[in-house]
Tab-separated table of C-alpha atoms and ligand atoms in Angstrom:
chain	number	residue	atom	x	y	z
I	95	MET	CA	61.799	50.156	134.880
I	96	SER	CA	58.386	51.495	135.688
I	97	THR	CA	55.803	49.363	137.424
I	98	PHE	CA	52.860	50.912	135.616
I	99	LEU	CA	51.785	47.615	134.090
I	100	ARG	CA	51.624	45.927	137.493
I	101	GLU	CA	49.714	48.700	139.212
I	102	GLU	CA	46.001	48.377	139.812
I	103	GLU	CA	45.417	51.944	138.672
I	104	GLY	CA	47.281	52.677	135.430
I	105	PRO	CA	49.047	55.960	134.719
I	106	THR	CA	47.545	59.066	133.187
I	107	TRP	CA	48.824	60.274	129.823
I	108	GLN	CA	50.656	63.066	131.594
I	109	GLN	CA	52.381	60.572	133.888
I	110	LEU	CA	53.497	58.532	130.899
I	111	LEU	CA	55.049	61.594	129.322
I	112	GLU	CA	56.718	62.620	132.591
I	113	GLU	CA	58.160	59.145	132.977
I	114	GLY	CA	59.715	59.395	129.509
I	115	LYS	CA	61.058	62.868	130.138
I	116	THR	CA	62.770	61.837	133.370
I	117	CYS	CA	64.197	58.695	131.830
I	118	LEU	CA	65.733	60.675	128.977
I	119	SER	CA	66.998	63.648	130.948
I	120	ASP	CA	68.666	61.248	133.421
I	121	ALA	CA	70.505	59.800	130.418
I	122	GLY	CA	71.737	63.265	129.383
I	123	VAL	CA	69.428	63.728	126.403
I	124	THR	CA	69.109	67.476	125.857
I	125	GLU	CA	65.673	67.663	124.253
I	126	SER	CA	64.243	65.138	126.726
I	127	GLY	CA	60.704	66.564	126.816
I	128	LEU	CA	60.351	66.798	123.065
I	129	ASP	CA	61.858	63.387	122.419
I	130	ALA	CA	59.678	61.744	125.084
I	131	TRP	CA	56.651	63.256	123.369
I	132	TYR	CA	57.665	61.941	119.930
I	133	LEU	CA	58.226	58.462	121.345
I	134	LEU	CA	54.895	58.528	123.183
I	135	GLU	CA	53.171	59.710	120.024
I	136	ALA	CA	54.761	56.972	117.919
I	137	SER	CA	54.249	54.103	120.365
I	138	PHE	CA	50.677	54.895	121.440
I	139	GLY	CA	49.555	56.568	118.227
I	140	ILE	CA	48.178	59.510	120.177
I	141	ASP	CA	48.087	62.972	118.632
I	142	GLN	CA	48.617	66.263	120.408
I	143	VAL	CA	44.956	67.242	120.503
I	144	HIS	CA	43.921	64.004	122.195
I	145	PHE	CA	46.853	64.167	124.560
I	146	LEU	CA	45.875	67.662	125.663
I	147	MET	CA	42.242	66.669	126.113
I	148	ASP	CA	43.012	63.460	127.984
I	149	ARG	CA	46.222	64.261	129.819
I	150	THR	CA	44.716	63.778	133.298
I	151	ARG	CA	42.800	60.621	132.298
I	152	ARG	CA	44.110	57.147	132.987
I	153	VAL	CA	45.199	55.261	129.897
I	154	ASN	CA	42.879	52.432	128.954
I	155	ARG	CA	44.263	49.119	130.246
I	156	GLN	CA	44.191	47.330	126.896
I	157	ARG	CA	45.932	50.169	125.162
I	158	LEU	CA	48.515	50.306	127.910
I	159	GLU	CA	49.266	46.604	127.652
I	160	LYS	CA	49.680	46.852	123.916
I	161	SER	CA	51.730	50.039	123.606
I	162	TYR	CA	53.552	50.561	126.884
I	163	PRO	CA	56.222	47.909	126.181
I	164	VAL	CA	56.885	49.608	122.844
I	165	TYR	CA	57.191	53.000	124.551
I	166	ARG	CA	59.629	51.549	127.112
I	167	ASP	CA	61.678	49.950	124.372
I	168	TYR	CA	61.905	53.279	122.513
I	169	LEU	CA	62.830	55.117	125.717
I	170	GLU	CA	65.576	52.668	126.553
I	171	LYS	CA	67.025	52.964	123.078
I	172	ARG	CA	66.925	56.741	123.243
I	173	ALA	CA	68.446	56.689	126.748
I	174	SER	CA	71.359	54.723	125.283
I	175	ARG	CA	71.764	57.756	122.981
I	176	ILE	CA	70.526	56.140	119.789
I	177	PRO	CA	69.284	59.089	117.694
I	178	ILE	CA	65.522	59.464	117.712
I	179	GLN	CA	65.569	59.399	113.909
I	180	HIS	CA	67.027	55.884	113.987
I	181	ILE	CA	64.310	54.745	116.383
I	182	LEU	CA	61.477	56.255	114.370
I	183	GLY	CA	63.181	55.699	110.990
I	184	ASN	CA	62.410	59.172	109.684
I	185	GLN	CA	63.675	62.716	109.409
I	186	GLU	CA	61.913	65.656	107.802
I	187	PHE	CA	63.973	67.686	105.297
I	188	MET	CA	62.752	70.431	102.948
I	189	GLY	CA	59.188	69.553	103.951
I	190	LEU	CA	59.597	65.916	102.899
I	191	GLU	CA	59.895	62.867	105.172
I	192	PHE	CA	63.066	60.857	104.559
I	193	THR	CA	63.705	57.279	105.588
I	194	VAL	CA	66.943	57.002	107.565
I	195	ASP	CA	68.925	54.307	109.333
I	196	GLU	CA	72.406	53.799	110.744
I	197	ASN	CA	73.927	53.648	107.252
I	198	VAL	CA	73.301	57.286	106.414
I	199	LEU	CA	73.917	60.690	107.907
I	200	ILE	CA	70.673	62.048	109.355
I	201	PRO	CA	69.567	65.003	107.217
I	202	ARG	CA	70.422	68.286	108.969
I	203	GLN	CA	68.499	71.508	108.832
I	204	ASP	CA	71.751	73.281	107.878
I	205	THR	CA	71.812	71.300	104.655
I	206	GLU	CA	68.511	72.819	103.566
I	207	LYS	CA	70.567	75.937	102.778
I	208	LEU	CA	72.455	73.964	100.136
I	209	VAL	CA	69.221	72.865	98.454
I	210	GLU	CA	67.665	76.318	98.784
I	211	THR	CA	70.683	77.953	97.140
I	212	VAL	CA	70.508	75.647	94.118
I	213	LEU	CA	66.742	76.226	93.840
I	214	ARG	CA	67.339	79.991	94.124
I	215	ASP	CA	69.871	79.965	91.276
I	216	HIS	CA	68.246	77.512	88.874
I	217	LYS	CA	64.589	77.837	87.919
I	218	ASN	CA	65.060	76.120	84.558
I	219	GLN	CA	64.114	72.438	84.750
I	220	ALA	CA	66.071	71.311	81.699
I	221	LEU	CA	69.211	70.698	83.738
I	222	SER	CA	71.252	67.725	84.885
I	223	VAL	CA	72.410	67.558	88.472
I	224	LEU	CA	74.967	65.360	90.206
I	225	ASP	CA	74.827	64.884	93.978
I	226	MET	CA	78.146	63.473	95.147
I	227	CYS	CA	78.112	61.594	98.496
I	228	THR	CA	74.319	61.412	98.519
I	229	GLY	CA	73.790	59.313	101.681
I	230	SER	CA	70.041	59.204	102.354
I	231	GLY	CA	69.503	61.020	99.065
I	232	CYS	CA	67.852	63.955	100.835
I	233	ILE	CA	69.607	66.596	98.718
I	234	ALA	CA	69.167	64.817	95.393
I	235	VAL	CA	65.533	63.881	96.014
I	236	SER	CA	64.627	67.392	97.193
I	237	LEU	CA	66.220	68.878	94.096
I	238	ALA	CA	64.468	66.399	91.801
I	239	VAL	CA	61.079	66.938	93.400
I	240	LEU	CA	61.174	70.642	94.298
I	241	GLY	CA	63.409	71.824	91.437
I	242	GLY	CA	61.916	69.437	88.891
I	243	TYR	CA	65.295	69.003	87.180
I	244	ASP	CA	65.188	66.615	84.262
I	245	LYS	CA	68.062	64.411	85.334
I	246	VAL	CA	69.452	63.891	88.809
I	247	THR	CA	72.303	61.483	89.515
I	248	ALA	CA	73.059	60.560	93.118
I	249	ALA	CA	76.385	58.854	93.831
I	250	ASP	CA	77.743	57.264	96.988
I	251	ILE	CA	80.493	54.830	97.887
I	252	SER	CA	78.174	52.973	100.264
I	253	LYS	CA	75.741	50.495	98.786
I	254	ALA	CA	73.899	50.345	102.111
I	255	ALA	CA	73.368	54.110	101.915
I	256	LEU	CA	72.152	53.809	98.327
I	257	LYS	CA	69.498	51.304	99.433
I	258	VAL	CA	68.176	53.939	101.817
I	259	ALA	CA	68.335	56.565	99.074
I	260	LYS	CA	66.370	54.218	96.815
I	261	LYS	CA	63.554	54.093	99.372
I	262	ASN	CA	63.491	57.871	99.405
I	263	VAL	CA	63.429	58.099	95.631
I	264	ARG	CA	60.461	55.721	95.638
I	265	ARG	CA	58.808	57.655	98.410
I	266	HIS	CA	58.965	61.061	96.761
I	267	PHE	CA	60.260	61.047	93.206
I	268	LEU	CA	58.384	58.112	91.680
I	269	VAL	CA	55.058	59.266	93.073
I	270	GLN	CA	55.334	63.022	92.738
I	271	LYS	CA	52.371	65.121	91.736
I	272	GLY	CA	51.253	64.467	88.189
I	273	THR	CA	53.088	61.161	87.754
I	274	ALA	CA	51.547	59.351	84.825
I	275	ARG	CA	53.871	56.401	84.936
I	276	SER	CA	57.178	55.370	86.455
I	277	GLU	CA	59.736	52.628	86.022
I	278	SER	CA	63.013	51.355	87.460
I	279	THR	CA	65.797	49.659	85.537
I	280	LEU	CA	68.844	48.028	87.056
I	281	ILE	CA	71.621	49.141	84.720
I	282	SER	CA	74.375	47.192	86.440
I	283	ASP	CA	74.985	45.264	89.634
I	284	THR	CA	78.701	45.965	90.074
I	285	PRO	CA	78.946	48.861	90.423
I	286	TRP	CA	75.321	49.109	91.475
I	287	LYS	CA	73.486	51.468	89.156
I	288	LEU	CA	69.742	51.931	89.122
I	289	LYS	CA	67.857	54.219	86.797
I	290	MET	CA	64.382	55.411	87.685
I	291	CYS	CA	62.097	57.443	85.483
I	292	THR	CA	58.833	59.197	86.030
I	293	TYR	CA	56.660	60.653	83.376
I	294	VAL	CA	55.133	63.714	84.915
I	295	TYR	CA	52.107	65.411	83.496
I	296	GLN	CA	52.791	69.136	83.532
I	297	GLY	CA	50.116	70.413	81.191
I	298	GLY	CA	50.960	72.586	78.236
I	299	ASP	CA	51.078	71.360	74.670
I	300	ALA	CA	53.449	69.116	72.823
I	301	GLN	CA	55.124	71.970	71.012
I	302	GLU	CA	56.332	73.534	74.228
I	303	GLN	CA	57.737	70.229	75.407
I	304	GLU	CA	59.601	69.706	72.178
I	305	THR	CA	61.539	72.951	72.581
I	306	ALA	CA	62.378	72.099	76.174
I	307	GLY	CA	64.873	69.541	74.959
I	308	GLU	CA	65.335	65.822	74.962
I	309	SER	CA	63.122	65.245	77.951
I	310	VAL	CA	60.220	64.113	75.802
I	311	SER	CA	62.243	61.765	73.687
I	312	ASP	CA	61.406	58.119	73.831
I	313	ASN	CA	63.941	56.137	75.834
I	314	GLY	CA	62.850	52.790	74.471
I	315	TYR	CA	61.189	51.493	77.657
I	316	SER	CA	57.899	53.249	77.287
I	317	PRO	CA	57.114	53.724	73.677
I	318	GLY	CA	54.626	56.452	73.322
I	319	ILE	CA	54.158	57.821	76.802
I	320	ALA	CA	56.850	60.452	76.515
I	321	ARG	CA	55.209	61.729	73.360
I	322	ILE	CA	51.900	62.487	75.019
I	323	PRO	CA	51.479	66.269	75.037
I	324	GLY	CA	52.351	67.774	78.387
I	325	VAL	CA	54.191	64.709	79.704
I	326	ARG	CA	57.792	65.326	80.666
I	327	LYS	CA	60.290	62.605	81.396
I	328	LYS	CA	62.326	62.924	84.598
I	329	GLU	CA	65.256	60.690	85.341
I	330	PHE	CA	66.914	59.736	88.614
I	331	VAL	CA	70.048	57.610	88.700
I	332	LEU	CA	71.561	55.976	91.792
I	333	LEU	CA	75.194	55.059	91.350
I	334	GLU	CA	77.641	53.206	93.561
I	335	SER	CA	80.872	55.102	93.136
I	336	ASP	CA	83.954	56.128	95.064
I	337	LEU	CA	83.669	59.821	94.183
I	338	PHE	CA	83.854	60.087	90.359
I	339	LEU	CA	85.284	56.613	89.768
I	340	ASN	CA	82.217	54.999	88.189
I	341	LEU	CA	80.799	57.966	86.342
I	342	GLU	CA	80.712	57.821	82.569
I	343	GLN	CA	83.941	59.458	81.421
I	344	ASP	CA	82.199	61.806	79.021
I	345	GLU	CA	79.156	62.659	81.130
I	346	LYS	CA	78.843	66.355	81.969
I	347	PHE	CA	76.455	68.036	84.376
I	348	ASP	CA	75.020	71.535	84.682
I	349	ILE	CA	75.233	71.398	88.462
I	350	ILE	CA	77.279	69.398	90.958
I	351	VAL	CA	76.268	69.496	94.627
I	352	SER	CA	77.953	67.824	97.544
I	353	ASN	CA	77.792	67.619	101.302
I	354	PRO	CA	80.935	65.526	101.743
I	355	PRO	CA	82.340	64.365	105.076
I	356	TYR	CA	84.054	67.497	106.432
I	357	ILE	CA	84.701	67.115	110.128
I	358	PRO	CA	88.407	66.926	111.077
I	359	SER	CA	89.081	63.394	112.390
I	360	ALA	CA	90.253	64.569	115.800
I	361	VAL	CA	87.047	66.553	116.371
I	362	ILE	CA	84.729	63.566	115.922
I	363	ASP	CA	85.427	61.960	119.294
I	364	GLY	CA	84.295	65.151	121.007
I	365	LEU	CA	80.866	65.117	119.350
I	366	GLU	CA	77.610	63.989	120.987
I	367	PRO	CA	77.234	60.194	121.381
I	368	GLU	CA	74.295	60.241	118.941
I	369	VAL	CA	76.672	61.432	116.222
I	370	LYS	CA	79.997	59.805	117.056
I	371	ASP	CA	78.622	56.397	118.075
I	372	HIS	CA	75.604	56.008	115.821
I	373	GLU	CA	76.082	57.921	112.603
I	374	PRO	CA	78.407	56.496	109.953
I	375	ARG	CA	81.904	57.804	110.532
I	376	MET	CA	82.583	57.613	106.828
I	377	ALA	CA	79.895	60.260	106.318
I	378	LEU	CA	81.529	62.638	108.810
I	379	ASP	CA	85.271	62.185	108.662
I	380	GLY	CA	87.033	64.683	106.407
I	381	ALA	CA	90.511	63.488	107.499
I	382	GLU	CA	93.103	65.569	109.297
I	383	ASP	CA	91.950	69.086	108.415
I	384	GLY	CA	88.441	68.175	107.247
I	385	LEU	CA	89.222	69.278	103.696
I	386	TYR	CA	90.222	65.941	102.197
I	387	PHE	CA	87.112	65.502	100.043
I	388	TYR	CA	86.935	69.128	98.902
I	389	ARG	CA	90.460	68.836	97.484
I	390	ILE	CA	89.535	65.830	95.349
I	391	LEU	CA	86.116	67.146	94.389
I	392	VAL	CA	87.474	70.547	93.355
I	393	GLN	CA	90.270	68.954	91.386
I	394	GLN	CA	88.098	66.454	89.508
I	395	SER	CA	84.721	68.120	89.143
I	396	GLY	CA	85.771	70.487	86.338
I	397	ARG	CA	85.880	67.490	84.063
I	398	TYR	CA	82.295	66.554	84.837
I	399	LEU	CA	80.852	70.062	84.697
I	400	LYS	CA	79.656	71.753	81.549
I	401	GLU	CA	81.247	75.101	80.775
I	402	GLY	CA	79.410	77.675	82.827
I	403	GLY	CA	78.185	74.915	85.151
I	404	PHE	CA	78.022	75.429	88.904
I	405	ILE	CA	79.320	73.546	91.906
I	406	TYR	CA	77.758	73.850	95.378
I	407	PHE	CA	79.332	72.556	98.573
I	408	GLU	CA	78.042	72.402	102.068
I	409	ILE	CA	80.948	73.366	104.315
I	410	GLY	CA	81.817	73.505	107.988
I	411	CYS	CA	81.323	77.058	109.293
I	412	ASP	CA	85.087	77.749	109.424
I	413	GLN	CA	85.942	76.275	106.011
I	414	ALA	CA	84.667	78.928	103.569
I	415	GLU	CA	88.029	80.577	103.040
I	416	ALA	CA	89.964	77.340	102.558
I	417	VAL	CA	87.393	75.881	100.157
I	418	GLY	CA	87.186	79.198	98.275
I	419	LYS	CA	90.971	79.140	97.827
I	420	LEU	CA	90.875	75.582	96.483
I	421	LEU	CA	88.211	76.619	93.969
I	422	THR	CA	90.097	79.724	92.862
I	423	ALA	CA	93.301	77.744	92.412
I	424	ALA	CA	91.430	75.251	90.216
I	425	GLY	CA	90.182	78.054	87.964
I	426	PHE	CA	86.607	78.379	89.245
I	427	GLY	CA	85.006	81.814	89.312
I	428	GLU	CA	81.952	83.607	90.753
I	429	ILE	CA	82.733	82.244	94.190
I	430	GLU	CA	80.061	83.023	96.749
I	431	THR	CA	79.665	82.024	100.381
I	432	ILE	CA	76.122	81.694	101.703
I	433	LYS	CA	75.222	81.733	105.391
I	434	ASP	CA	72.725	79.436	107.129
I	435	GLU	CA	69.848	80.600	109.361
I	436	PRO	CA	72.005	80.984	112.493
I	437	GLY	CA	74.322	83.212	110.426
I	438	LEU	CA	77.221	80.798	109.928
I	439	ASP	CA	79.013	80.180	106.625
I	440	ARG	CA	77.362	77.052	105.263
I	441	VAL	CA	77.483	76.893	101.466
I	442	VAL	CA	80.158	77.764	98.925
I	443	ARG	CA	79.175	78.132	95.296
I	444	ALA	CA	81.413	78.492	92.259
I	445	CYS	CA	81.180	78.517	88.482
I	446	ARG	CA	83.266	76.604	86.008
I	447	ASN	CA	84.341	79.449	83.812
I	448	ARG	CA	83.224	79.623	80.250
V	629	LIG	N1	76.952	68.967	109.688
V	629	LIG	C1	77.274	67.643	110.118
V	629	LIG	C2	77.530	67.627	111.612
V	629	LIG	O1	77.873	68.623	112.173
V	629	LIG	C3	78.462	67.115	109.360
V	629	LIG	C4	78.128	66.821	107.976
V	629	LIG	C5	79.300	66.427	107.142
V	629	LIG	O2	80.400	66.048	107.567
V	629	LIG	N2	79.069	66.514	105.904
V	629	LIG	O3	77.354	66.619	112.252
């Protein structure tokens, strides 16, 4: 523990950062410098410009007394290998900030490839999307906000994860650009099902909206608003469900996406402490060969996909062939494997044949 608070002459900003860096690298944190900076930034509320200008200045005593204990607390947590995202409560994904905690997998940059591939393939907004195993909701929310799809359903077995996803839906979907009005309706408590709608002003005239489909129809909650020219209704549903268990039997989607748990059980214990000790195992563990969830999803998704609908999986970099085979055996076509930025197989896409 540093003695900065007891010293007559307090530390400079640079010394504070160095202290954090040493503390974290001693604990085996790889990005110790970067993480120390983020924790300093968050605890003292200093930005990079001011840090660079003032780095050799001593930190004001009052400010030190107020923020230094917070900084130390953050450093100790990080040194015990708690992920920085759990300490700060946030992770950026697809240019949006997502709330995270220990109940959800922290959004990975790799997963952006999954979202990007769906956005690449589907420019039409009049589509319904199902995100199976949504976790923080990062995939579903990004697709709803950036793809503008009319209906997005996000399912997860964990109610605690769905509460996090709900925060992210509120954070980005309910307040997106052009929102004229929004509302939430609890459809059922067991299983937990929450429907959220936004009415987004997109310009254009009423005629155009009419031909775009049912999105302007009145759902009974907001008489009138959906009929205003240029307003388009967008729906987001959060559903507690063990895979497809609680979905409506006759509901069919244009697109199903999923980043299911896919790490072989035996591999998990060899992962970094941040992952194996602090992220939910149920979000990582794909059973013996890692393919457990793909088998069920491939087998059951045909029933919930419209003819000609597409399924997109994030996969482990050595799983493309196995997942492709499962899809072929189940009658899917147009199978494509997409690589991530580092050049590893990351997404498999397939079409439910017409
Ligand atoms: N890509 C994640 C990791 O390597 C795993 C995600 C998953 O199992 N869906 O930690």
